[in-house]
Coordinates of C-alpha atoms in Angstrom, one line a residue:
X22 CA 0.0 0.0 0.0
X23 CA 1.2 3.5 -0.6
X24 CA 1.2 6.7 2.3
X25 CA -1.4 8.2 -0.2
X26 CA -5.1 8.3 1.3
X27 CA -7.2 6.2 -0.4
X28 CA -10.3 7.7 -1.9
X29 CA -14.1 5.3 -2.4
X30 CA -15.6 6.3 -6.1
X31 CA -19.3 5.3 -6.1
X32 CA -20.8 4.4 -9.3
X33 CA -24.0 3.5 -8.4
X34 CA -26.1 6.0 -10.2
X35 CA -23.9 5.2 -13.5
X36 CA -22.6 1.9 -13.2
X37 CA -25.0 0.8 -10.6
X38 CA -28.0 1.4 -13.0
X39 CA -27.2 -1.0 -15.4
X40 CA -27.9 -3.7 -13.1
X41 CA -31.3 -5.6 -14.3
X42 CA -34.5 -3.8 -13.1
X43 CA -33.9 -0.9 -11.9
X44 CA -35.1 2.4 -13.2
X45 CA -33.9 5.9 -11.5
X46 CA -35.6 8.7 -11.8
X47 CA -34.2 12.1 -12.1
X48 CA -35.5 12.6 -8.4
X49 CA -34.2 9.1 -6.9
X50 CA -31.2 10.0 -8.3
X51 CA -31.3 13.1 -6.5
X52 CA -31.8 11.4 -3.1
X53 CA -29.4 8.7 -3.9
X54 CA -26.5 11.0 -3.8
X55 CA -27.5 12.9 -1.0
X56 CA -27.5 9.0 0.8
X57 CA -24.4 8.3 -0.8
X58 CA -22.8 11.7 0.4
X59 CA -24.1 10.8 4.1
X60 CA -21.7 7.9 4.1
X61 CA -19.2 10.1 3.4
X62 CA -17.7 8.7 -0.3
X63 CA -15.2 10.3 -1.8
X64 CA -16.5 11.1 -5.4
X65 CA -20.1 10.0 -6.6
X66 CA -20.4 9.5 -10.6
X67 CA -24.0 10.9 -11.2
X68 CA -23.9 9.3 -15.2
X69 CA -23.7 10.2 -18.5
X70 CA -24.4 13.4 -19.8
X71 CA -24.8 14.3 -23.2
X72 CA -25.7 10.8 -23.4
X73 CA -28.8 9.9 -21.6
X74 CA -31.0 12.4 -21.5
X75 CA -32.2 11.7 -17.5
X76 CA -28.3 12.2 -16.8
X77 CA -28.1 15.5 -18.6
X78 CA -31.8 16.5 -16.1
X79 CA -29.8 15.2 -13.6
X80 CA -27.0 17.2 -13.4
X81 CA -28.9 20.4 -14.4
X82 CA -30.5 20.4 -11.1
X83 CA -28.0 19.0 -9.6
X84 CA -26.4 22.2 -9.7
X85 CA -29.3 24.1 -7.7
X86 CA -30.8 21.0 -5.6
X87 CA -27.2 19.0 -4.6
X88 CA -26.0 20.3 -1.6
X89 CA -22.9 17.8 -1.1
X90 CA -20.8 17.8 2.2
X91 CA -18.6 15.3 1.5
X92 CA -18.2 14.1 -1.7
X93 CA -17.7 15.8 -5.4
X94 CA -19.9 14.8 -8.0
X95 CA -18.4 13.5 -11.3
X96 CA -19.4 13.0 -14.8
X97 CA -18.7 10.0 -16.7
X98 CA -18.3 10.1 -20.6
X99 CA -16.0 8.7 -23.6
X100 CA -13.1 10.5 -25.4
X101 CA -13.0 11.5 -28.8
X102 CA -14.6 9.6 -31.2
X103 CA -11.9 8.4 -33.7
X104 CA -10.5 10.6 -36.4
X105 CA -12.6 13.9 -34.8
X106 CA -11.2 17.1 -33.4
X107 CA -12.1 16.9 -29.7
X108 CA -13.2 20.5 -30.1
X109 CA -16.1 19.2 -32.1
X110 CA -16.8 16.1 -30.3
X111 CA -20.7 17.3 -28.9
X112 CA -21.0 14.4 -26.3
X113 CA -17.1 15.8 -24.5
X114 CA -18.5 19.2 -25.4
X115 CA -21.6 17.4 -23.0
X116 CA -19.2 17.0 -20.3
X117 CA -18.4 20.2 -20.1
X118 CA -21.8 21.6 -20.1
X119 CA -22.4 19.3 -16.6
X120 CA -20.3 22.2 -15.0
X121 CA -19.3 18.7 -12.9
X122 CA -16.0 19.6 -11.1
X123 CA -14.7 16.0 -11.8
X124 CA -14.6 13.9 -15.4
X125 CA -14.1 10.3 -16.0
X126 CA -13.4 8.9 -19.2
X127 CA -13.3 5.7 -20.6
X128 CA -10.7 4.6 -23.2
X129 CA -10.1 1.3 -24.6
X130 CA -6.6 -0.1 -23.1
X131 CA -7.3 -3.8 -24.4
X132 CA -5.9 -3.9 -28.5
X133 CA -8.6 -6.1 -29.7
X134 CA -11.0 -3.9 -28.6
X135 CA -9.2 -1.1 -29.9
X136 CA -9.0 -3.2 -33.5
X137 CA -12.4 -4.5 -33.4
X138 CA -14.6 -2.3 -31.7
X139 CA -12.9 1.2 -32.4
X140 CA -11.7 0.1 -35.9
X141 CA -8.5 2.3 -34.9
X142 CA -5.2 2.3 -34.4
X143 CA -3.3 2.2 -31.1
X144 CA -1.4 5.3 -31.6
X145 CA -4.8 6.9 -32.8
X146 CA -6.6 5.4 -29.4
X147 CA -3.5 7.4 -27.4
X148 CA -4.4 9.9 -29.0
X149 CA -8.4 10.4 -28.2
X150 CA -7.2 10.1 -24.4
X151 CA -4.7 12.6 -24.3
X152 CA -6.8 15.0 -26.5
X153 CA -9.7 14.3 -24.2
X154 CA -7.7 14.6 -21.0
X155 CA -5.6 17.9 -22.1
X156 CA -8.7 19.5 -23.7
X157 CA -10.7 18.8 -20.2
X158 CA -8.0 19.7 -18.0
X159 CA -7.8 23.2 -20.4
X160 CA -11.0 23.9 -19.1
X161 CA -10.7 23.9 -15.4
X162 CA -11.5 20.2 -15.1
X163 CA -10.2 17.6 -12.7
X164 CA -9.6 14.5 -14.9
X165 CA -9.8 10.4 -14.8
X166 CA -9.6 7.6 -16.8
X167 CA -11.3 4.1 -16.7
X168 CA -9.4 1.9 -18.8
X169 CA -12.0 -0.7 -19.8
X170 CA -10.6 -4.3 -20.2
X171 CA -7.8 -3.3 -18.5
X172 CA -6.7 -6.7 -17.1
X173 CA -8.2 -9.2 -20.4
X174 CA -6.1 -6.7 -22.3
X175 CA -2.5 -6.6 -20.4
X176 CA -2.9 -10.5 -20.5
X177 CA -3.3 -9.8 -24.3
X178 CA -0.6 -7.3 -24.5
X179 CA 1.0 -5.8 -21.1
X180 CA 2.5 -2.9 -23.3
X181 CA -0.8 -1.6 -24.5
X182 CA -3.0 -0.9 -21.9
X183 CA 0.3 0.9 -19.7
X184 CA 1.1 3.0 -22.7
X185 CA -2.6 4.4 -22.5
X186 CA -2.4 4.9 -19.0
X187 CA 1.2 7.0 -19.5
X188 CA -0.4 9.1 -22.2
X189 CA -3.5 10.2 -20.1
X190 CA -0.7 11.0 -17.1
X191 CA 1.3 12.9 -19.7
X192 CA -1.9 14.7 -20.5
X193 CA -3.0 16.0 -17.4
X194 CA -5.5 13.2 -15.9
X195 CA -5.1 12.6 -11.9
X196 CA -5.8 8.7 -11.7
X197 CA -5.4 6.2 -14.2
X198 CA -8.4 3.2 -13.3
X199 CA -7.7 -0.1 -14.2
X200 CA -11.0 -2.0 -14.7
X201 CA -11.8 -5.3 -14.7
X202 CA -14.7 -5.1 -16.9
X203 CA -15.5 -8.6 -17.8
X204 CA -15.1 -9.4 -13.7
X205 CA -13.2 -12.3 -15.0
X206 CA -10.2 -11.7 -12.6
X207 CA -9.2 -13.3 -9.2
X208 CA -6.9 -11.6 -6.0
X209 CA -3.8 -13.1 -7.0
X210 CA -3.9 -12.0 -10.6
X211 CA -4.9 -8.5 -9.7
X212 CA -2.3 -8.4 -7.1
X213 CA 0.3 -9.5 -9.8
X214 CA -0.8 -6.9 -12.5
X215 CA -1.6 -4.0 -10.7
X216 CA 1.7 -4.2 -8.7
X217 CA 4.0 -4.1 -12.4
X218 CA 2.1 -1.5 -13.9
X219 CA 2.5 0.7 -10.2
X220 CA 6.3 0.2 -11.2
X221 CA 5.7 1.3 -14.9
X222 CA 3.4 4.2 -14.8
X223 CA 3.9 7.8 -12.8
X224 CA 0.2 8.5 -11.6
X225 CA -2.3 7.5 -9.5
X226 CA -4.0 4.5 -10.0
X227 CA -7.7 3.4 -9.2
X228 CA -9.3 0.1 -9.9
X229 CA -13.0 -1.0 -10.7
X230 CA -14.3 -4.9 -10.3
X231 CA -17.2 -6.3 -11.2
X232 CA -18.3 -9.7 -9.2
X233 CA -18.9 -12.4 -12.3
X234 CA -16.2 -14.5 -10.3
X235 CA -17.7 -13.1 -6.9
X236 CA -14.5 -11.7 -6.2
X237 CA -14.8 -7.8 -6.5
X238 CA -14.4 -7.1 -2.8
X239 CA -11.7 -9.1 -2.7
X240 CA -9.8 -8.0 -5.8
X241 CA -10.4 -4.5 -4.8
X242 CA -8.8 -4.9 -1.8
X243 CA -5.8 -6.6 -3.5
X244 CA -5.6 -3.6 -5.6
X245 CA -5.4 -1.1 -2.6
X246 CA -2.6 -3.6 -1.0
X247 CA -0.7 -3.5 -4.4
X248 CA -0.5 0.6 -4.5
X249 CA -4.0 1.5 -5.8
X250 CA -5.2 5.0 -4.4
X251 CA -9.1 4.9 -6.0
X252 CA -11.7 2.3 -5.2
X253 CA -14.7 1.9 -7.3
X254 CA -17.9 0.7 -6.1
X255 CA -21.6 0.7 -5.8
X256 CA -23.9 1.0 -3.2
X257 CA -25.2 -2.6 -2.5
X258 CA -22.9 -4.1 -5.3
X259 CA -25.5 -3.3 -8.0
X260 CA -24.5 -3.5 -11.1
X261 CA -24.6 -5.4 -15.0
X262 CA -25.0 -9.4 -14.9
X263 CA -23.9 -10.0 -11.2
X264 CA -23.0 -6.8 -9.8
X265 CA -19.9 -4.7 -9.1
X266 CA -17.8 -4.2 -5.8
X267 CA -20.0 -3.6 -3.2
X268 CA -19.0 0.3 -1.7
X269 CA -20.5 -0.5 1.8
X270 CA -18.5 -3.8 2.2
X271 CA -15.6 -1.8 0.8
X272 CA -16.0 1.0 3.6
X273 CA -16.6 -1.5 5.7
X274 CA -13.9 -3.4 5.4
X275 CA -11.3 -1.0 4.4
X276 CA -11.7 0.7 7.5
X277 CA -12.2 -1.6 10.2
X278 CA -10.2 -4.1 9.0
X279 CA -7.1 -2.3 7.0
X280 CA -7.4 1.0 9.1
X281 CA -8.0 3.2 6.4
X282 CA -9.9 6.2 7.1
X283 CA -11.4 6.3 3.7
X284 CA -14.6 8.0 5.2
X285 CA -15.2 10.6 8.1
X286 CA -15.4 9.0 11.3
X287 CA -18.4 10.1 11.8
X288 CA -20.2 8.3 8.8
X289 CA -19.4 5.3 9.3
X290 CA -22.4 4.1 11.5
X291 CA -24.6 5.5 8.3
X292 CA -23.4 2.3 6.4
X293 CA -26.4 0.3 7.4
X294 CA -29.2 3.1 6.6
X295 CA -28.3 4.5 3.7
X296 CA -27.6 0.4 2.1
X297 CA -31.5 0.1 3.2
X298 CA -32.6 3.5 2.3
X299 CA -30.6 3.0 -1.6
X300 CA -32.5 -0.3 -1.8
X301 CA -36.1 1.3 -1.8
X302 CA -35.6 3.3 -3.8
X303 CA -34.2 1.3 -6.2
X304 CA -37.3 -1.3 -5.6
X305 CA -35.3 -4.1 -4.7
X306 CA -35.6 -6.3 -1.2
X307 CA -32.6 -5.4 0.9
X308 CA -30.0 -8.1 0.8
X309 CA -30.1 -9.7 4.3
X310 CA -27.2 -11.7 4.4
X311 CA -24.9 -8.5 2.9
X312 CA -21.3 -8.3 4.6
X313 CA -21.5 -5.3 7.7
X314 CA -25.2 -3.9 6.1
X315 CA -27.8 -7.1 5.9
X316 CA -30.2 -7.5 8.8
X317 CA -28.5 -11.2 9.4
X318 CA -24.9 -9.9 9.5
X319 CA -24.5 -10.3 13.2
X320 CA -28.0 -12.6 14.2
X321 CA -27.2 -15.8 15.8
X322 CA -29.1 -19.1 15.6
X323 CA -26.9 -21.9 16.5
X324 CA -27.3 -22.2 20.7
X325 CA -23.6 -22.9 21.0
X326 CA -22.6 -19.5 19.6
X327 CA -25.9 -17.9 22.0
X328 CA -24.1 -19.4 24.8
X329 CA -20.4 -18.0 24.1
X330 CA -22.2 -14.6 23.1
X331 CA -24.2 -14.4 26.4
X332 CA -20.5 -14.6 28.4
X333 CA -19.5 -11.6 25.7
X334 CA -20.5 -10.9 21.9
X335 CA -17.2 -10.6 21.1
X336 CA -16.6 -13.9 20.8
X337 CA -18.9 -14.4 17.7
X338 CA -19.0 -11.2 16.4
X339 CA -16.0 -9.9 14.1
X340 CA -17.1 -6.3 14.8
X341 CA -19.7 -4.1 17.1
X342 CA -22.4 -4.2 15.1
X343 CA -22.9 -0.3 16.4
X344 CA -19.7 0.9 14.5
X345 CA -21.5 0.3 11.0
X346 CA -25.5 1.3 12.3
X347 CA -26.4 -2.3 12.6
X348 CA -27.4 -4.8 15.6
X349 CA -27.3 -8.2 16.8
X350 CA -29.8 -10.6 16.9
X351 CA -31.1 -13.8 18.5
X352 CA -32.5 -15.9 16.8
X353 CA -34.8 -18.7 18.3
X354 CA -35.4 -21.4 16.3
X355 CA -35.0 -25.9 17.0
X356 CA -31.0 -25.1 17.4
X357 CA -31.9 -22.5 20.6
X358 CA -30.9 -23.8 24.0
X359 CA -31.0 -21.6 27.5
X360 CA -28.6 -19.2 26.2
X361 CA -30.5 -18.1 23.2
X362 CA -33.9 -18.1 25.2
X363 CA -32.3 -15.8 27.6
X364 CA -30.5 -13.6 24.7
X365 CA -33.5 -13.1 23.2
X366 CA -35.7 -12.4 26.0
X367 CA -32.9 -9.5 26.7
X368 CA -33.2 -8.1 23.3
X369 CA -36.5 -8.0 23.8
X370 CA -36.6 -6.4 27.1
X371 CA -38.5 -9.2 29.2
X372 CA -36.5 -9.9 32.6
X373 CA -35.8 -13.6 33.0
X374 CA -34.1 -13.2 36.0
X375 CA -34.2 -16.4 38.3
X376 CA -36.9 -17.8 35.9
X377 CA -35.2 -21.0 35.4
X378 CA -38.0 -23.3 35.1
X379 CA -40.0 -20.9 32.1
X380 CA -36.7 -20.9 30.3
X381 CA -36.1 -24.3 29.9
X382 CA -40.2 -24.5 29.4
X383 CA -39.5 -22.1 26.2
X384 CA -36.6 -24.4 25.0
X385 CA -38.8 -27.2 25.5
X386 CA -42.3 -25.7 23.5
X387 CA -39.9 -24.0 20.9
X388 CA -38.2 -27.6 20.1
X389 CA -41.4 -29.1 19.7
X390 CA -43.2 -26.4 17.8
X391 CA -40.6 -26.4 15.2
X392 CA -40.5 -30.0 14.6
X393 CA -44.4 -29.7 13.9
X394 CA -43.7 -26.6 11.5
X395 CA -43.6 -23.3 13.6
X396 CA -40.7 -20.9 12.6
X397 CA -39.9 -18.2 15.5
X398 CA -36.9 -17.0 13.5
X399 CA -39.0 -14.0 11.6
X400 CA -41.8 -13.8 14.3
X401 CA -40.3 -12.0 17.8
X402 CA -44.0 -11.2 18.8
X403 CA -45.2 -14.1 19.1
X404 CA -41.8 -15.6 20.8
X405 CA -42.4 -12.9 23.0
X406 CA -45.7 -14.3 23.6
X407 CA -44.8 -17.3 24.4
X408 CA -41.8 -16.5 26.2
X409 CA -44.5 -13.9 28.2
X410 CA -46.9 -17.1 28.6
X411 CA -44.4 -19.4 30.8
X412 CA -44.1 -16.5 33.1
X413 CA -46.0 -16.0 36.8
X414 CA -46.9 -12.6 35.5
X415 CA -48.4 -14.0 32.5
X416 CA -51.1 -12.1 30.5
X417 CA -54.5 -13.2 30.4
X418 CA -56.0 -14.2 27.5
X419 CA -58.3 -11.4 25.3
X420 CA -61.1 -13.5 25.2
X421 CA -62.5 -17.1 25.0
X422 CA -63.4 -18.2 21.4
X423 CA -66.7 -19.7 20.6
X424 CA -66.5 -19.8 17.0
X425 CA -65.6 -18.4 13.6
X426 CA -66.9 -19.1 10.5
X427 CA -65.8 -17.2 6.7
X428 CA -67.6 -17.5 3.7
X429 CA -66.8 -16.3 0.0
X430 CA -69.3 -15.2 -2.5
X431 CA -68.9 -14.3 -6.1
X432 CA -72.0 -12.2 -7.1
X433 CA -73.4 -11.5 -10.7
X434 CA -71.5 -8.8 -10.6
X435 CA -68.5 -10.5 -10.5
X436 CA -67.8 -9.1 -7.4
X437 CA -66.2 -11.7 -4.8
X438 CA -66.7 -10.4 -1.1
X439 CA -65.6 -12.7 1.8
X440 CA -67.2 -12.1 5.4
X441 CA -66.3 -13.5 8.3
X442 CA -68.4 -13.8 11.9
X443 CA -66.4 -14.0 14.8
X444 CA -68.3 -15.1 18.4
X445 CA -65.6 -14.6 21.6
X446 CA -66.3 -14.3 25.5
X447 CA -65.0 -11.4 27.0
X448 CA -63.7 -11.3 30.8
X449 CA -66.3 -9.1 32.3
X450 CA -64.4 -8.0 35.5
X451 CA -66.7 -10.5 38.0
X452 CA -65.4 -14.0 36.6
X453 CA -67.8 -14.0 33.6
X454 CA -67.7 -13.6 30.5
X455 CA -69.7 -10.9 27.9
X456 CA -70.4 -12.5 24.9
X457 CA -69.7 -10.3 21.4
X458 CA -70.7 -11.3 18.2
X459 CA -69.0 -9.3 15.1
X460 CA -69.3 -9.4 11.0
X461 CA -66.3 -8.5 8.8
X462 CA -66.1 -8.1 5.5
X463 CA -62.9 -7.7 3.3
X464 CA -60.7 -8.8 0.6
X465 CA -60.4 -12.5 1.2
X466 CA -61.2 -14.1 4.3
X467 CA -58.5 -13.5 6.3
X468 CA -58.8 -10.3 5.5
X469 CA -62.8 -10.4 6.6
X470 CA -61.5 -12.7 10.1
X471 CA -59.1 -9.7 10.8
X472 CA -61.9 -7.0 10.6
X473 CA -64.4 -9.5 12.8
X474 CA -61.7 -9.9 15.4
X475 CA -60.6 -6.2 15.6
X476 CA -64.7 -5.0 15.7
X477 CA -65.3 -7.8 18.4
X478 CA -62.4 -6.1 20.6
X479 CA -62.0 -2.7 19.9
X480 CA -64.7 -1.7 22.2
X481 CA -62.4 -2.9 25.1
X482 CA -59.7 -2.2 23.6
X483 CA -59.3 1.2 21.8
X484 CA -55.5 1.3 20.4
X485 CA -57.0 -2.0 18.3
X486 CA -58.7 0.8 15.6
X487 CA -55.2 1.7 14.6
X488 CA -53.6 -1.8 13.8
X489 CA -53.9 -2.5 10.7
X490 CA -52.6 -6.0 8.4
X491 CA -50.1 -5.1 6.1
X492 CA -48.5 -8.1 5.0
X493 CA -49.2 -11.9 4.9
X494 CA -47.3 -14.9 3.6
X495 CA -48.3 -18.5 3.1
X496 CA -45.4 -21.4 2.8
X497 CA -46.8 -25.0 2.6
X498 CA -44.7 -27.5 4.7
X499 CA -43.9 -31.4 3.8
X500 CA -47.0 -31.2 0.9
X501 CA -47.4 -34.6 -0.6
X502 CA -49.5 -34.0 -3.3
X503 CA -53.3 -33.6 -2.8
X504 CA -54.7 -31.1 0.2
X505 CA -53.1 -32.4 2.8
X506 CA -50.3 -30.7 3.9
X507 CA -49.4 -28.1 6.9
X508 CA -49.6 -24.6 6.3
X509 CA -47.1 -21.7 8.0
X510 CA -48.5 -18.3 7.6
X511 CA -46.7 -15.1 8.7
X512 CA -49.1 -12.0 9.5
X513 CA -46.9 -8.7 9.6
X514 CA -49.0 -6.1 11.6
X515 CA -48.6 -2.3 12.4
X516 CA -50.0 0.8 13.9
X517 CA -48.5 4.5 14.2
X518 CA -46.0 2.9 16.1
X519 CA -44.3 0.5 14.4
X520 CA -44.7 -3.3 12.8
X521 CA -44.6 -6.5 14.5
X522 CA -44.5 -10.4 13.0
X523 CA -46.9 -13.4 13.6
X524 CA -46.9 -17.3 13.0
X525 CA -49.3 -19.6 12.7
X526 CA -49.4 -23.3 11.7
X527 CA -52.2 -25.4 10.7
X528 CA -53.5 -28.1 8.0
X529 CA -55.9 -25.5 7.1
X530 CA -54.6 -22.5 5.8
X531 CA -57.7 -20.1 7.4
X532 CA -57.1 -21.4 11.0
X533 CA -53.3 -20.8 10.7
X534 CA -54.0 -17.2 9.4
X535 CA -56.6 -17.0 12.4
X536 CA -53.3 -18.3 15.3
X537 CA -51.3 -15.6 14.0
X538 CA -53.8 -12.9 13.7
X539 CA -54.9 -13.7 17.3
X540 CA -51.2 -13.4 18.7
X541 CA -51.0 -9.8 16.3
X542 CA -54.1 -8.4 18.0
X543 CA -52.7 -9.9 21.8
X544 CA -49.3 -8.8 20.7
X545 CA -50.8 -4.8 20.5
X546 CA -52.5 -5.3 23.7
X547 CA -50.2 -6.7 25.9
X548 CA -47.0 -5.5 24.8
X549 CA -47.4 -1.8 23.0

């Protein structure tokens, strides 16, 4: 590595947006740089100006509406286009239209694709960069340059690609970037290459990975250990066919494990927000199981790791969750023992102090309820129910059930309505019970049940008019063929204050919908 500070280039709104399905907006692109600037990145390529159309928007208002604190926004674009006068070119006349403080180019530093693609010659390639580069630079602009292919083409011809990289140095540009565009490389080779040409050229040099050999983290850190300066990234590792270098496991790793202080300080615990925030608005699910960032980065299942992490979560954790804005979980599933009861019951605040017995009672009904198909794992509430039930302060059940019945009906219309009557005994405050009937109608029956149960209660309970069901998901368990099979369903509930996950299981799908809307409903009650 070299004394120079090492600088994170995030491509995501450029390079990023190639990956499959995703659409920006002007405005999302907007509010992904101003995330991306909260993490505290060194340079953020907003796209392609001149080029695309929603780049050239972009970068308009970015002038006006991008207040950035940390990082400097830079345009991306090509050089010359063969056998033109740069002053003529109109897509680098584009670049310099952005006002963008920072350029990168691309130039072709593999031969074949200078023969085949450009139909040029390499002296004539040399050329369009150091044109490019010296005309930029003329105008006040800080200058880079991705060499595309960088690594296919040295294998091709080492000369080539280094005699590009001199020419744009000789020229004016800051960092020469070598990319591995075909993300065919591995650590050892990038090591190897980037550490000759580091003796061979005079500048600084940056690197870009994409992850088709799921190596880009990896290769990029070889590349800073070999004497690269510039990292390239994007936020999440989004990118073309499977992704490119993922910034937030870059940060991540670069400085907590490397000491690098490529961001503020102060950013750092950001990491995990803005990698959620990014995702939404990109309309893709966060990844869970992403390096630092994912919601199962630090969660637990196995009781043997519970136990060590109970004496201190050191020893299973490679890092305080806090530093990078994410936590720890328990997770309570067949492998729990008493450990991971009593983990859990800490994360989720309910004291199990000298309550022995109800632990291993929990171990006991957890063990036996997954082995008939219950899944605590992405349910906390109604663990916490259950782990609430085998306690001497245990809450009373809402009400006694004396029925519920659904029925669907598709009229001549075509309208289909489902309505559901739900019948309960409610405690009455003297040892009774008050009897309730309630009608629900709704969009499916267990939307209908949910309505019947919330009208039967909410005169008792008021704070029930706010919970609402927002998501529900069926999985069918050990299915055979025919209808017999068990059924998991998971309820996700909320009110103004938050959301909160159910489980029920059953060999008919309605009554497992009904378990876990009863423990969403209790679940608001008891522990809101």
């Amino acid at each position: 590595m070299t004394s120079t500070p090492v600088e994170v280039f995030d491509t995501t709104l450029r390079d990023g947006a190639q990956r499959e399905g995703i659409t920006y907006s002007v405005a999302d692109k907007l509010a992904v740089a101003r995330l991306l600037d909260s993490v505290g990145v060194t340079y953020i390529e907003g796209g392609w100006p001149g080029a695309l159309p929603k780049d050239t928007e972009f970068f308009a208002r970015a002038r006006t509406e991008l207040q950035l604190r940390h990082a400097v926004l830079v345009a991306f674009g090509a050089t010359r286009k063969a056998g033109t006068r740069v002053e003529d070119d109109a897509q680098v006349r584009a670049l310099l239209d952005s006002q963008a403080p920072v350029v990168c180019l691309v130039a072709k530093s593999d031969p074949r694709h200078v023969r085949d693609a450009l139909r040029t010659t390499p002296e004539e390639n040399r050329a369009m960069v150091a044109d490019t580069v010296a005309f930029l630079v003329g105008h006040g602009r800080r200058v880079f340059v991705d060499c595309e292919h960088f690594f296919d083409g040295y294998a091709a011809d080492p000369d080539h690609g280094v005699a590009v990289l001199q020419a744009a140095f000789d020229a004016g540009a800051e960092v020469g970037v070598l990319c591995d565009t075909n993300g065919g490389m591995l650590p050892s080779g990038i090591g190897r290459v980037v550490a000759d040409v580091r003796a061979r050229v005079t500048g600084q040099l940056g690197i870009h990975c994409q992850d088709d050999t799921g190596c880009a983290v990896a290769n990029s850190l070889a590349a800073v250990e070999a004497g690269v300066t510039q990292v390239q990234g994007t936020a999440n590792g989004y990118g073309e066919r499977a992704g490119n270098a993922n910034t937030f496991t870059l940060i991540g790793t670069l400085v907590t494990k490397m000491g690098l202080p490529v961001v503020p300080a102060e950013c750092l615990p950001e990491l995990t927000r803005v990698s959620h925030a990014i995702a939404e608005l990109a309309n893709l699910t966060p990844d869970d199981h992403q390096p630092f960032v994912g919601a199962s980065a630090f969660a637990h299942k196995a009781g043997l790791h519970a136990s060590a992490i109970k004496v201190s979560p050191e020893l299973y954790n490679h890092l305080d969750p806090a530093v990078v804005g994410n936590d720890m979980r328990i997770l309570v599933t067949e492998m729990a023992g008493r450990a991971s009861v009593e983990l859990k019951g800490r994360e989720l605040g309910v004291d199990l102090t000298g309550q022995d017995a109800a632990v291993g009672r929990v171990v006991t009904a957890v063990k036996e309820r997954e082995a008939r198909g219950w899944s605590y794992e992405a349910a906390d509430a109604s663990f916490e129910l259950l782990l609430r039930g085998e306690l001497p302060d245990a809450p009373a059940p809402l009400f006694e059930l004396e029925s519920w019945r659904t029925t669907v009906e598709h009229r001549t219309d075509g309208q289909v309505v489902s309505e559901a009557v739900v019948k309960v005994g409610l405690p009455d405050g003297d040892g009774g019970t008050e009897r309730v009937v309630a009608v629900g109608e709704g969009n499916g029956p267990v939307n209908a049940l949910d309505n019947a149960l919330r009208a039967a209660l909410v005169g008792r309970w008021p704070q029930l008019a706010d919970v609402a069901l927002s998501d529900y998901k069926v999985r069918i368990l050990g299915w055979t063929g025919g209808t017999s099979a068990t059924t998991r369903v998971l309820v996700d509930t909320a009110d103004k204050a938050g959301e909160w996950t159910t489980v029920g299981v059953h060999e008919n799908v309605v009554e497992a919908s009904w378990l876990a809307l009863v423990d969403a409903l209790t679940y608001a009650v008891v522990s809101r």
